Amino acid sequence: MPEGPIATIIRQKLTAGLAPERLEIEDDSWRHAGHHHEGGMDAQPGGESHFNLTVVSAAFEGQGRVQRQRAVNGLLRDELAGPVHALSIKALTPAEAA
């Protein structure tokens, strides 16, 4: 299944910012359809509002979990302020992913 436009932007930004060895982007929006969140946000029609990410990058060497999450969130700041409601991030070094 081809990636949608938001997933493509996520892939481009994470690739440019973290040079990952592995990057998996799963649109998990379908699981949130009909769920109401604080502020009235819900899964968007057509998806691309909730994602599960697995990022394996040497850029995470020496960083703790929170630093890694902040790095990913920082790169995706614009998307998180707009169409993306939630990210589940699994950020690993190559050694941790082996």
XYZ file of C-alpha atoms in Angstrom, residues 5-92:
88
model
C 1.156 12.534 1.684
C 1.639 12.969 5.453
C 3.550 9.685 5.800
C 5.726 10.736 2.859
C 6.562 14.045 4.590
C 7.320 12.179 7.833
C 9.654 9.825 5.938
C 11.436 12.721 4.215
C 11.948 14.741 7.407
C 13.142 11.804 9.510
C 15.449 10.608 6.735
C 16.989 14.078 6.353
C 17.266 14.689 10.100
C 18.307 11.287 11.436
C 19.696 9.268 8.488
C 18.004 6.127 9.849
C 19.201 2.631 9.012
C 15.584 1.532 9.301
C 12.396 3.575 9.273
C 8.948 2.042 9.576
C 5.857 4.233 9.383
C 2.499 2.642 10.133
C -0.708 4.647 9.736
C -2.706 3.532 12.767
C -5.570 6.013 12.280
C -8.162 3.342 11.507
C -7.913 2.108 15.109
C -8.954 5.536 16.365
C -11.972 6.152 14.148
C -14.913 7.167 16.288
C -12.733 7.958 19.311
C -13.089 11.449 20.694
C -10.057 13.082 22.186
C -9.670 16.120 24.407
C -10.236 19.166 22.252
C -12.597 17.247 19.970
C -9.829 15.806 17.787
C -10.631 12.484 16.204
C -9.062 10.290 13.570
C -9.280 12.156 10.290
C -11.288 10.732 7.393
C -8.804 8.986 5.137
C -6.355 8.404 7.970
C -2.939 9.927 8.495
C -3.664 11.329 11.948
C -2.171 8.560 14.153
C 1.162 6.879 13.393
C 3.404 4.195 14.855
C 7.061 4.893 14.062
C 10.124 2.698 14.389
C 13.325 4.638 13.820
C 16.731 2.955 13.995
C 19.511 5.528 13.808
C 23.082 6.007 14.979
C 21.993 9.587 15.796
C 20.406 8.165 18.964
C 23.748 6.917 20.347
C 24.290 8.301 23.851
C 20.730 9.643 24.116
C 18.063 8.537 26.564
C 14.490 7.702 25.614
C 13.181 11.223 26.253
C 15.940 12.855 24.171
C 15.179 10.497 21.300
C 11.449 11.241 21.469
C 12.169 14.972 21.519
C 14.430 14.646 18.481
C 11.687 12.936 16.468
C 8.967 15.297 17.717
C 11.160 18.302 16.903
C 11.621 17.184 13.316
C 7.856 16.662 12.979
C 6.784 19.828 14.823
C 4.697 21.177 11.910
C 2.889 17.877 11.369
C 2.131 17.524 15.093
C 0.687 21.045 15.099
C -1.592 20.152 12.206
C -2.749 16.887 10.700
C -0.969 14.427 13.032
C -2.739 13.896 16.330
C -0.585 11.147 17.832
C 2.754 9.410 17.356
C 3.931 6.218 18.964
C 7.714 6.326 18.669
C 10.125 3.438 19.010
C 13.590 5.036 18.664
C 16.554 2.676 18.745
